[in-house]
Amino acid sequence: MINRPVERLSAPLLADHLHDRLVEAVIFGDLPAEARLVEDSIAEQYGVSRSPVRDVLRKMEAEGLLTREGAKGLNVAPISRRDLDEVYLCRIPLEGIAAAEAAVNRSPDGVEALEAIYARMREAQQAGGVRDYFLANVAFTDAIHAAARNATLVRLLGGLSKQAQRYRYAAYTMFPHLMDLSVEGSRKIVDAIAETDADRARSVTETLIKQSWLTIRDCFHD
Amino acid sequence: MINRPVERLSAPLLADHLHDRLVEAVIFGDLPAEARLVEDSIAEQYGVSRSPVRDVLRKMEAEGLLTREGAKGLNVAPISRRDLDEVYLCRIPLEGIAAAEAAVNRSPDGVEALEAIYARMREAQQAGGVRDYFLANVAFTDAIHAAARNATLVRLLGGLSKQAQRYRYAAYTMFPHLMDLSVEGSRKIVDAIAETDADRARSVTETLIKQSWLTIRDCFHD
DNA sequence: CCGACGCATTTCGCATACCGTATACGAAGC
DNA sequence: GCTTCGTATACGGTATGCGAAATGCGTCGG
Protein backbone atom coordinates (compact mmCIF):
# COMPACT_ATOMS: atom_id res chain seq x y z
CA MET A 1 0.00 0.00 0.00
CA ILE A 2 1.59 3.26 -1.10
CA ASN A 3 -0.71 5.84 0.44
CA ARG A 4 -0.29 6.24 4.14
CA PRO A 5 -3.55 7.09 5.93
CA VAL A 6 -3.94 10.86 5.93
CA GLU A 7 -5.06 10.65 9.51
CA ARG A 8 -6.21 7.75 11.56
CA LEU A 9 -9.65 8.15 13.05
CA SER A 10 -10.34 7.55 16.71
CA ALA A 11 -12.65 4.90 17.94
CA PRO A 12 -16.13 6.07 18.85
CA LEU A 13 -18.30 6.09 15.76
CA LEU A 14 -15.82 6.17 12.95
CA ALA A 15 -18.56 7.21 10.60
CA ASP A 16 -19.37 10.41 12.47
CA HIS A 17 -15.79 11.57 12.56
CA LEU A 18 -15.37 10.73 8.93
CA HIS A 19 -18.52 12.62 8.10
CA ASP A 20 -17.30 15.73 9.85
CA ARG A 21 -13.94 15.56 8.10
CA LEU A 22 -15.39 15.13 4.65
CA VAL A 23 -18.05 17.78 5.12
CA GLU A 24 -15.36 20.20 6.23
CA ALA A 25 -13.24 19.33 3.25
CA VAL A 26 -16.09 20.10 0.86
CA ILE A 27 -17.22 23.31 2.58
CA PHE A 28 -13.73 24.76 2.81
CA GLY A 29 -12.90 23.73 -0.71
CA ASP A 30 -10.15 21.24 0.11
CA LEU A 31 -12.21 18.88 -1.99
CA PRO A 32 -12.94 21.07 -5.02
CA ALA A 33 -16.22 21.07 -6.88
CA GLU A 34 -16.67 18.21 -9.32
CA ALA A 35 -13.92 16.20 -7.61
CA ARG A 36 -14.43 12.48 -7.98
CA LEU A 37 -14.97 10.49 -4.80
CA VAL A 38 -14.31 6.74 -4.75
CA GLU A 39 -15.36 4.61 -1.81
CA ASP A 40 -12.22 2.51 -1.86
CA SER A 41 -9.87 5.48 -1.95
CA ILE A 42 -11.57 7.29 0.91
CA ALA A 43 -11.58 4.11 2.98
CA GLU A 44 -7.90 3.63 2.34
CA GLN A 45 -7.00 7.25 3.03
CA TYR A 46 -8.69 7.27 6.41
CA GLY A 47 -7.74 3.75 7.34
CA VAL A 48 -11.27 2.40 7.64
CA SER A 49 -13.33 -0.04 5.65
CA ARG A 50 -15.88 0.77 3.00
CA SER A 51 -18.89 0.24 5.26
CA PRO A 52 -18.72 3.50 7.22
CA VAL A 53 -17.57 5.29 4.08
CA ARG A 54 -20.68 4.18 2.26
CA ASP A 55 -22.89 5.45 5.06
CA VAL A 56 -21.12 8.80 5.10
CA LEU A 57 -21.24 9.30 1.36
CA ARG A 58 -24.95 8.54 1.25
CA LYS A 59 -25.56 11.01 4.01
CA MET A 60 -23.59 13.70 2.25
CA GLU A 61 -25.53 12.99 -0.89
CA ALA A 62 -28.72 13.66 1.07
CA GLU A 63 -27.17 16.88 2.33
CA GLY A 64 -26.65 18.06 -1.21
CA LEU A 65 -22.87 18.09 -1.00
CA LEU A 66 -22.38 15.18 -3.38
CA THR A 67 -24.08 14.15 -6.58
CA ARG A 68 -24.32 10.63 -7.90
CA GLU A 69 -23.08 10.21 -11.43
CA GLY A 70 -25.27 7.33 -12.55
CA ALA A 71 -23.57 3.96 -12.30
CA LYS A 72 -20.22 5.64 -11.80
CA GLY A 73 -19.18 7.16 -8.55
CA LEU A 74 -19.99 10.30 -6.65
CA ASN A 75 -18.71 13.78 -7.33
CA VAL A 76 -18.54 16.82 -5.15
CA ALA A 77 -21.59 18.82 -6.15
CA PRO A 78 -20.88 21.51 -8.74
CA ILE A 79 -20.88 25.15 -7.77
CA SER A 80 -23.05 27.35 -9.93
CA ARG A 81 -25.27 30.36 -9.75
CA ARG A 82 -28.18 28.21 -10.72
CA ASP A 83 -27.55 25.91 -7.77
CA LEU A 84 -27.04 28.90 -5.49
CA ASP A 85 -30.40 30.29 -6.54
CA GLU A 86 -32.09 26.96 -5.91
CA VAL A 87 -30.65 26.74 -2.43
CA TYR A 88 -31.60 30.26 -1.45
CA LEU A 89 -35.08 30.04 -2.90
CA CYS A 90 -35.72 27.34 -0.32
CA ARG A 91 -33.53 28.71 2.41
CA ILE A 92 -35.19 32.10 2.69
CA PRO A 93 -38.63 30.92 3.83
CA LEU A 94 -37.28 28.06 5.94
CA GLU A 95 -34.83 30.22 7.87
CA GLY A 96 -37.62 32.74 8.24
CA ILE A 97 -39.85 30.12 9.80
CA ALA A 98 -37.05 28.98 12.08
CA ALA A 99 -36.51 32.52 13.36
CA ALA A 100 -40.24 33.04 13.85
CA GLU A 101 -40.59 29.77 15.75
CA ALA A 102 -37.52 30.59 17.81
CA ALA A 103 -39.28 33.80 18.81
CA VAL A 104 -42.49 31.97 19.64
CA ASN A 105 -40.63 29.41 21.75
CA ARG A 106 -38.30 31.99 23.22
CA SER A 107 -36.50 30.96 26.40
CA PRO A 108 -34.03 32.93 28.54
CA ASP A 109 -31.40 30.22 28.02
CA GLY A 110 -31.89 30.32 24.29
CA VAL A 111 -31.51 34.08 24.09
CA GLU A 112 -28.46 33.93 26.30
CA ALA A 113 -26.89 31.34 24.00
CA LEU A 114 -27.63 33.51 20.99
CA GLU A 115 -26.08 36.56 22.66
CA ALA A 116 -22.95 34.57 23.47
CA ILE A 117 -22.57 33.42 19.90
CA TYR A 118 -23.32 36.92 18.65
CA ALA A 119 -20.45 38.18 20.81
CA ARG A 120 -18.15 35.60 19.21
CA MET A 121 -19.21 36.83 15.80
CA ARG A 122 -18.41 40.44 16.70
CA GLU A 123 -15.01 39.50 18.05
CA ALA A 124 -14.12 37.53 14.97
CA GLN A 125 -15.40 40.34 12.76
CA GLN A 126 -13.25 42.97 14.49
CA ALA A 127 -10.25 40.63 14.43
CA GLY A 128 -10.88 40.05 10.74
CA GLY A 129 -10.80 36.28 11.18
CA VAL A 130 -12.87 35.14 8.26
CA ARG A 131 -12.79 31.48 9.19
CA ASP A 132 -13.53 32.17 12.86
CA TYR A 133 -16.36 34.42 11.83
CA PHE A 134 -17.75 31.81 9.54
CA LEU A 135 -17.69 29.15 12.25
CA ALA A 136 -19.41 31.46 14.74
CA ASN A 137 -21.97 32.39 12.11
CA VAL A 138 -22.75 28.75 11.44
CA ALA A 139 -23.14 28.19 15.17
CA PHE A 140 -25.51 31.16 15.28
CA THR A 141 -27.68 29.68 12.57
CA ASP A 142 -27.68 26.28 14.28
CA ALA A 143 -28.65 27.87 17.58
CA ILE A 144 -31.68 29.49 15.96
CA HIS A 145 -32.67 26.19 14.43
CA ALA A 146 -32.39 24.52 17.81
CA ALA A 147 -34.37 27.30 19.48
CA ALA A 148 -37.20 26.74 17.00
CA ARG A 149 -37.86 23.38 18.70
CA ASN A 150 -39.14 21.78 15.54
CA ALA A 151 -37.50 18.49 14.66
CA THR A 152 -38.90 18.39 11.15
CA LEU A 153 -37.71 21.88 10.35
CA VAL A 154 -34.26 21.07 11.70
CA ARG A 155 -34.15 17.95 9.57
CA LEU A 156 -35.05 19.86 6.43
CA LEU A 157 -32.62 22.67 7.13
CA GLY A 158 -29.97 20.03 7.72
CA GLY A 159 -30.38 18.98 4.12
CA LEU A 160 -29.80 22.52 2.97
CA SER A 161 -27.51 24.33 5.36
CA LYS A 162 -24.39 22.34 4.50
CA GLN A 163 -24.91 23.11 0.86
CA ALA A 164 -25.42 26.77 1.70
CA GLN A 165 -22.32 26.85 3.88
CA ARG A 166 -20.13 26.14 0.88
CA TYR A 167 -21.30 29.33 -0.75
CA ARG A 168 -21.24 31.30 2.47
CA TYR A 169 -17.65 30.42 3.25
CA ALA A 170 -16.51 31.20 -0.25
CA ALA A 171 -18.36 34.51 -0.16
CA TYR A 172 -16.88 35.59 3.20
CA THR A 173 -13.44 34.86 1.79
CA MET A 174 -14.04 36.93 -1.31
CA PHE A 175 -16.09 39.72 0.26
CA PRO A 176 -15.06 40.12 3.90
CA HIS A 177 -17.31 43.16 4.16
CA LEU A 178 -20.17 40.69 4.03
CA MET A 179 -19.38 40.16 7.73
CA ASP A 180 -20.62 43.68 8.47
CA LEU A 181 -23.95 43.00 6.82
CA SER A 182 -24.21 39.71 8.67
CA VAL A 183 -23.40 41.15 12.10
CA GLU A 184 -25.87 43.96 11.64
CA GLY A 185 -28.64 41.63 10.54
CA SER A 186 -27.91 39.11 13.28
CA ARG A 187 -28.27 41.84 15.90
CA LYS A 188 -31.77 42.56 14.65
CA ILE A 189 -32.64 38.86 14.69
CA VAL A 190 -31.53 38.39 18.29
CA ASP A 191 -33.50 41.46 19.35
CA ALA A 192 -36.66 40.32 17.62
CA ILE A 193 -36.41 36.87 19.17
CA ALA A 194 -35.67 38.33 22.60
CA GLU A 195 -38.83 40.42 22.29
CA THR A 196 -40.88 37.41 21.19
CA ASP A 197 -41.78 39.24 17.99
CA ALA A 198 -42.18 36.34 15.56
CA ASP A 199 -43.20 38.38 12.55
CA ARG A 200 -40.28 40.76 12.90
CA ALA A 201 -37.90 37.85 13.49
CA ARG A 202 -39.09 36.29 10.27
CA SER A 203 -38.89 39.46 8.25
CA VAL A 204 -35.43 40.58 9.40
CA THR A 205 -34.13 37.06 8.85
CA GLU A 206 -35.53 36.86 5.36
CA THR A 207 -34.19 40.30 4.56
CA LEU A 208 -30.71 39.45 5.78
CA ILE A 209 -30.56 36.20 3.85
CA LYS A 210 -31.86 37.86 0.70
CA GLN A 211 -29.21 40.54 0.94
CA SER A 212 -26.52 37.95 1.52
CA TRP A 213 -27.81 36.05 -1.45
CA LEU A 214 -27.52 39.03 -3.75
CA THR A 215 -23.99 39.69 -2.54
CA ILE A 216 -22.89 36.08 -2.90
CA ARG A 217 -24.50 35.98 -6.29
CA ASP A 218 -21.95 38.43 -7.63
CA CYS A 219 -19.20 35.89 -6.92
CA PHE A 220 -20.78 33.21 -9.05
CA HIS A 221 -21.98 34.89 -12.23
CA ASP A 222 -21.47 31.83 -14.40
CA MET B 1 -33.87 -20.79 9.24
CA ILE B 2 -37.47 -21.06 10.38
CA ASN B 3 -39.04 -17.98 8.85
CA ARG B 4 -39.66 -18.22 5.16
CA PRO B 5 -39.07 -14.94 3.32
CA VAL B 6 -42.31 -12.98 3.14
CA GLU B 7 -41.55 -12.21 -0.46
CA ARG B 8 -38.38 -12.58 -2.44
CA LEU B 9 -37.18 -9.45 -4.14
CA SER B 10 -36.19 -9.34 -7.78
CA ALA B 11 -32.75 -8.52 -8.98
CA PRO B 12 -32.20 -4.95 -10.13
CA LEU B 13 -31.30 -2.77 -7.18
CA LEU B 14 -32.60 -4.74 -4.25
CA ALA B 15 -32.37 -1.68 -2.09
CA ASP B 16 -34.79 0.35 -4.23
CA HIS B 17 -37.42 -2.36 -4.22
CA LEU B 18 -37.01 -2.86 -0.53
CA HIS B 19 -37.28 0.88 0.02
CA ASP B 20 -40.55 1.06 -1.89
CA ARG B 21 -41.98 -1.88 0.05
CA LEU B 22 -41.09 -0.50 3.44
CA VAL B 23 -42.20 3.03 2.62
CA GLU B 24 -45.53 1.66 1.48
CA ALA B 25 -45.85 -0.38 4.64
CA VAL B 26 -45.31 2.70 6.78
CA ILE B 27 -47.57 5.02 4.78
CA PHE B 28 -50.46 2.57 4.63
CA GLY B 29 -50.06 1.64 8.26
CA ASP B 30 -49.09 -1.98 7.78
CA LEU B 31 -46.13 -1.07 9.95
CA PRO B 32 -47.83 0.81 12.77
CA ALA B 33 -46.40 3.89 14.43
CA GLU B 34 -43.74 3.21 17.03
CA ALA B 35 -43.11 -0.29 15.66
CA ARG B 36 -39.59 -1.46 16.28
CA LEU B 37 -37.47 -2.21 13.23
CA VAL B 38 -34.48 -4.55 13.51
CA GLU B 39 -32.00 -4.82 10.68
CA ASP B 40 -31.58 -8.58 11.01
CA SER B 41 -35.29 -9.30 11.03
CA ILE B 42 -36.01 -7.17 7.97
CA ALA B 43 -33.12 -8.76 6.13
CA GLU B 44 -34.39 -12.22 6.96
CA GLN B 45 -38.01 -11.40 6.09
CA TYR B 46 -37.13 -10.16 2.64
CA GLY B 47 -34.39 -12.69 2.01
CA VAL B 48 -31.58 -10.18 1.59
CA SER B 49 -28.53 -9.29 3.63
CA ARG B 50 -28.19 -6.45 6.08
CA SER B 51 -26.26 -4.20 3.70
CA PRO B 52 -29.17 -3.04 1.54
CA VAL B 53 -31.42 -3.00 4.60
CA ARG B 54 -29.09 -0.58 6.31
CA ASP B 55 -29.09 1.73 3.30
CA VAL B 56 -32.86 1.69 3.12
CA LEU B 57 -33.38 2.33 6.82
CA ARG B 58 -31.01 5.29 6.75
CA LYS B 59 -32.82 6.72 3.78
CA MET B 60 -36.18 6.34 5.47
CA GLU B 61 -34.76 8.01 8.53
CA ALA B 62 -33.83 10.98 6.35
CA GLU B 63 -37.35 10.94 4.94
CA GLY B 64 -38.77 11.32 8.42
CA LEU B 65 -40.51 7.95 8.40
CA LEU B 66 -38.24 6.40 11.02
CA THR B 67 -36.69 7.74 14.18
CA ARG B 68 -33.49 6.50 15.75
CA GLU B 69 -33.78 5.53 19.38
CA GLY B 70 -30.24 6.35 20.50
CA ALA B 71 -27.96 3.34 20.56
CA LYS B 72 -30.97 1.06 20.21
CA GLY B 73 -32.68 0.49 16.93
CA LEU B 74 -35.08 2.39 14.74
CA ASN B 75 -38.80 2.85 15.25
CA VAL B 76 -41.51 3.88 12.87
CA ALA B 77 -41.95 7.59 13.56
CA PRO B 78 -44.78 8.38 15.96
CA ILE B 79 -47.96 9.97 14.71
CA SER B 80 -49.01 13.08 16.56
CA ARG B 81 -50.67 16.40 16.00
CA ARG B 82 -47.48 18.07 17.00
CA ASP B 83 -45.58 16.23 14.29
CA LEU B 84 -48.34 16.95 11.80
CA ASP B 85 -48.07 20.66 12.56
CA GLU B 86 -44.32 20.57 12.12
CA VAL B 87 -44.63 18.91 8.75
CA TYR B 88 -47.24 21.28 7.43
CA LEU B 89 -45.51 24.38 8.72
CA CYS B 90 -42.68 23.50 6.35
CA ARG B 91 -44.79 21.96 3.62
CA ILE B 92 -46.98 24.97 2.97
CA PRO B 93 -44.29 27.37 1.77
CA LEU B 94 -42.29 24.67 -0.03
CA GLU B 95 -45.24 23.36 -2.00
CA GLY B 96 -46.15 26.96 -2.73
CA ILE B 97 -42.72 27.58 -4.16
CA ALA B 98 -42.91 24.39 -6.21
CA ALA B 99 -46.21 25.44 -7.76
CA ALA B 100 -44.91 28.93 -8.48
CA GLU B 101 -41.77 27.58 -10.11
CA ALA B 102 -43.83 25.08 -12.07
CA ALA B 103 -45.80 28.03 -13.43
CA VAL B 104 -42.64 29.97 -14.27
CA ASN B 105 -41.15 26.95 -16.04
CA ARG B 106 -44.44 25.97 -17.62
CA SER B 107 -44.22 23.63 -20.60
CA PRO B 108 -47.00 22.18 -22.77
CA ASP B 109 -45.87 18.65 -21.88
CA GLY B 110 -45.90 19.42 -18.20
CA VAL B 111 -49.40 20.85 -18.29
CA GLU B 112 -50.59 17.90 -20.32
CA ALA B 113 -49.15 15.50 -17.75
CA LEU B 114 -50.86 17.41 -14.96
CA GLU B 115 -54.19 17.30 -16.78
CA ALA B 116 -53.86 13.56 -17.27
CA ILE B 117 -53.19 12.98 -13.61
CA TYR B 118 -55.99 15.36 -12.69
CA ALA B 119 -58.34 13.22 -14.79
CA ARG B 120 -57.22 10.14 -12.87
CA MET B 121 -57.96 11.93 -9.63
CA ARG B 122 -61.49 12.81 -10.78
CA GLU B 123 -62.19 9.26 -11.86
CA ALA B 124 -61.01 7.82 -8.59
CA GLN B 125 -62.99 10.43 -6.69
CA GLN B 126 -66.22 9.60 -8.50
CA ALA B 127 -65.57 5.88 -8.11
CA GLY B 128 -64.94 6.48 -4.44
CA GLY B 129 -61.63 4.63 -4.55
CA VAL B 130 -59.79 6.18 -1.67
CA ARG B 131 -56.56 4.34 -2.28
CA ASP B 132 -56.64 5.01 -6.02
CA TYR B 133 -57.37 8.64 -5.33
CA PHE B 134 -54.52 8.85 -2.90
CA LEU B 135 -52.07 7.34 -5.38
CA ALA B 136 -53.18 9.72 -8.13
CA ASN B 137 -52.95 12.63 -5.73
CA VAL B 138 -49.39 11.70 -4.80
CA ALA B 139 -48.54 11.47 -8.49
CA PHE B 140 -50.06 14.94 -8.98
CA THR B 141 -47.86 16.39 -6.26
CA ASP B 142 -44.78 14.68 -7.68
CA ALA B 143 -45.57 16.00 -11.15
CA ILE B 144 -45.66 19.56 -9.85
CA HIS B 145 -42.36 19.03 -8.09
CA ALA B 146 -40.86 17.73 -11.31
CA ALA B 147 -42.29 20.63 -13.29
CA ALA B 148 -40.61 23.09 -10.94
CA ARG B 149 -37.26 21.98 -12.37
CA ASN B 150 -35.39 22.63 -9.16
CA ALA B 151 -33.29 19.75 -7.93
CA THR B 152 -32.71 21.24 -4.49
CA LEU B 153 -36.39 21.86 -3.94
CA VAL B 154 -37.22 18.33 -5.02
CA ARG B 155 -34.62 16.97 -2.64
CA LEU B 156 -36.04 18.92 0.27
CA LEU B 157 -39.62 17.99 -0.53
CA GLY B 158 -38.48 14.38 -0.74
CA GLY B 159 -37.56 14.60 2.92
CA LEU B 160 -41.03 15.79 3.77
CA SER B 161 -43.57 14.39 1.35
CA LYS B 162 -43.33 10.78 2.52
CA GLN B 163 -43.93 11.89 6.06
CA ALA B 164 -46.88 13.96 4.91
CA GLN B 165 -48.29 11.07 2.90
CA ARG B 166 -48.80 9.06 6.06
CA TYR B 167 -51.17 11.69 7.35
CA ARG B 168 -52.78 12.29 4.00
CA TYR B 169 -53.65 8.63 3.48
CA ALA B 170 -55.03 8.28 6.97
CA ALA B 171 -57.09 11.42 6.50
CA TYR B 172 -58.57 10.35 3.14
CA THR B 173 -59.59 7.08 4.78
CA MET B 174 -61.30 8.82 7.66
CA PHE B 175 -62.72 11.79 5.76
CA PRO B 176 -63.37 10.77 2.15
CA HIS B 177 -65.01 14.14 1.53
CA LEU B 178 -61.49 15.55 1.71
CA MET B 179 -61.22 14.29 -1.88
CA ASP B 180 -63.72 16.94 -2.98
CA LEU B 181 -61.67 19.71 -1.45
CA SER B 182 -58.53 18.26 -3.03
CA VAL B 183 -60.01 17.94 -6.53
CA GLU B 184 -61.37 21.45 -6.43
CA GLY B 185 -58.08 22.93 -5.29
CA SER B 186 -56.04 20.88 -7.77
CA ARG B 187 -58.17 22.24 -10.60
CA LYS B 188 -57.22 25.77 -9.61
CA ILE B 189 -53.56 24.83 -9.40
CA VAL B 190 -53.49 23.32 -12.88
CA ASP B 191 -55.24 26.39 -14.29
CA ALA B 192 -52.84 28.81 -12.64
CA ILE B 193 -49.83 26.87 -13.88
CA ALA B 194 -51.31 26.61 -17.38
CA GLU B 195 -51.70 30.39 -17.41
CA THR B 196 -48.14 30.92 -16.17
CA ASP B 197 -49.50 32.81 -13.19
CA ALA B 198 -46.87 32.03 -10.56
CA ASP B 199 -48.34 34.13 -7.78
CA ARG B 200 -51.77 32.61 -8.16
CA ALA B 201 -50.29 29.11 -8.38
CA ARG B 202 -48.51 29.72 -5.12
CA SER B 203 -51.50 31.17 -3.36
CA VAL B 204 -54.04 28.54 -4.42
CA THR B 205 -51.57 25.81 -3.52
CA GLU B 206 -50.90 27.25 -0.10
CA THR B 207 -54.61 27.71 0.49
CA LEU B 208 -55.41 24.13 -0.47
CA ILE B 209 -52.70 22.67 1.73
CA LYS B 210 -53.71 24.86 4.66
CA GLN B 211 -57.32 23.72 4.33
CA SER B 212 -56.24 20.09 4.11
CA TRP B 213 -54.11 20.60 7.16
CA LEU B 214 -56.99 21.92 9.21
CA THR B 215 -59.15 19.00 8.14
CA ILE B 216 -56.50 16.39 8.85
CA ARG B 217 -55.82 18.05 12.17
CA ASP B 218 -59.25 17.04 13.42
CA CYS B 219 -58.25 13.39 13.06
CA PHE B 220 -55.23 13.73 15.30
CA HIS B 221 -56.30 15.85 18.26
CA ASP B 222 -53.93 14.15 20.68
C1' DC C 1 -7.55 6.42 -41.37
C1' DC C 2 -11.75 5.36 -39.01
C1' DG C 3 -15.02 2.47 -36.77
C1' DA C 4 -16.42 -1.62 -34.21
C1' DC C 5 -15.68 -5.33 -31.34
C1' DG C 6 -13.65 -7.34 -27.14
C1' DC C 7 -10.92 -7.43 -23.15
C1' DA C 8 -9.21 -5.40 -18.89
C1' DT C 9 -10.19 -2.29 -15.23
C1' DT C 10 -12.76 0.34 -12.29
C1' DT C 11 -16.27 0.78 -8.97
C1' DC C 12 -20.28 -0.10 -6.81
C1' DG C 13 -23.93 -3.54 -4.84
C1' DC C 14 -24.61 -7.25 -1.95
C1' DA C 15 -23.34 -11.11 1.17
C1' DT C 16 -21.07 -12.78 5.23
C1' DA C 17 -18.38 -12.72 9.44
C1' DC C 18 -16.56 -10.43 13.57
C1' DC C 19 -16.50 -7.18 17.37
C1' DG C 20 -17.92 -3.94 20.92
C1' DT C 21 -21.47 -2.32 23.63
C1' DA C 22 -25.77 -1.87 25.87
C1' DT C 23 -29.55 -4.13 28.01
C1' DA C 24 -31.87 -7.48 30.71
C1' DC C 25 -32.14 -11.25 33.56
C1' DG C 26 -30.58 -14.13 37.23
C1' DA C 27 -27.75 -15.22 41.11
C1' DA C 28 -25.31 -13.96 45.11
C1' DG C 29 -24.55 -11.09 49.02
C1' DC C 30 -26.07 -7.63 52.34
C1' DG D 1 -36.40 -9.13 50.46
C1' DC D 2 -33.84 -5.74 48.20
C1' DT D 3 -29.81 -4.32 45.99
C1' DT D 4 -25.93 -5.19 43.23
C1' DC D 5 -22.87 -7.44 40.36
C1' DG D 6 -21.90 -10.59 36.62
C1' DT D 7 -23.05 -12.94 32.64
C1' DA D 8 -25.69 -13.96 28.57
C1' DT D 9 -27.75 -12.07 24.65
C1' DA D 10 -29.27 -9.07 21.22
C1' DC D 11 -28.13 -5.51 18.11
C1' DG D 12 -25.74 -2.20 15.50
C1' DG D 13 -20.98 -0.85 13.72
C1' DT D 14 -17.23 -2.44 11.07
C1' DA D 15 -14.29 -5.41 8.09
C1' DT D 16 -13.80 -8.12 4.05
C1' DG D 17 -14.77 -10.84 -0.11
C1' DC D 18 -17.18 -11.74 -4.32
C1' DG D 19 -19.74 -10.71 -8.47
C1' DA D 20 -21.98 -7.77 -11.93
C1' DA D 21 -22.40 -3.67 -14.68
C1' DA D 22 -20.36 0.08 -16.94
C1' DT D 23 -16.38 2.36 -18.86
C1' DG D 24 -12.25 3.08 -21.34
C1' DC D 25 -8.69 1.45 -24.14
C1' DG D 26 -6.42 -1.28 -27.43
C1' DT D 27 -6.57 -3.95 -31.36
C1' DC D 28 -8.33 -5.76 -35.47
C1' DG D 29 -10.88 -5.32 -39.67
C1' DG D 30 -12.79 -2.46 -43.34
XYZ file of C-alpha atoms in Angstrom, chain A residues 41-120:
80
model
C -9.868 5.485 -1.954
C -11.570 7.287 0.908
C -11.583 4.112 2.978
C -7.896 3.625 2.344
C -7.005 7.253 3.030
C -8.695 7.274 6.414
C -7.738 3.755 7.341
C -11.271 2.402 7.644
C -13.335 -0.039 5.652
C -15.875 0.769 3.002
C -18.894 0.238 5.262
C -18.719 3.501 7.217
C -17.566 5.293 4.081
C -20.678 4.177 2.260
C -22.892 5.454 5.059
C -21.123 8.799 5.105
C -21.240 9.303 1.362
C -24.948 8.538 1.246
C -25.560 11.011 4.015
C -23.586 13.702 2.246
C -25.532 12.988 -0.886
C -28.721 13.664 1.069
C -27.171 16.884 2.326
C -26.648 18.062 -1.211
C -22.866 18.086 -0.995
C -22.377 15.184 -3.383
C -24.078 14.153 -6.585
C -24.319 10.630 -7.897
C -23.077 10.209 -11.434
C -25.273 7.326 -12.552
C -23.574 3.958 -12.301
C -20.217 5.645 -11.804
C -19.182 7.159 -8.549
C -19.989 10.296 -6.651
C -18.711 13.779 -7.331
C -18.539 16.820 -5.146
C -21.594 18.818 -6.155
C -20.875 21.511 -8.745
C -20.883 25.146 -7.766
C -23.053 27.346 -9.930
C -25.267 30.363 -9.747
C -28.179 28.215 -10.723
C -27.554 25.912 -7.771
C -27.037 28.899 -5.493
C -30.402 30.286 -6.543
C -32.090 26.960 -5.913
C -30.651 26.737 -2.430
C -31.602 30.258 -1.447
C -35.081 30.042 -2.902
C -35.722 27.336 -0.316
C -33.525 28.713 2.409
C -35.188 32.099 2.693
C -38.628 30.920 3.834
C -37.276 28.056 5.938
C -34.834 30.222 7.867
C -37.624 32.738 8.235
C -39.845 30.115 9.796
C -37.047 28.979 12.076
C -36.511 32.515 13.364
C -40.237 33.040 13.852
C -40.589 29.772 15.749
C -37.522 30.586 17.812
C -39.282 33.800 18.811
C -42.494 31.967 19.641
C -40.628 29.409 21.747
C -38.301 31.991 23.222
C -36.499 30.960 26.402
C -34.032 32.930 28.538
C -31.402 30.223 28.017
C -31.886 30.319 24.288
C -31.513 34.078 24.089
C -28.461 33.928 26.300
C -26.894 31.340 24.003
C -27.633 33.513 20.990
C -26.079 36.556 22.661
C -22.954 34.574 23.474
C -22.567 33.422 19.901
C -23.317 36.922 18.648
C -20.449 38.176 20.810
C -18.148 35.596 19.211
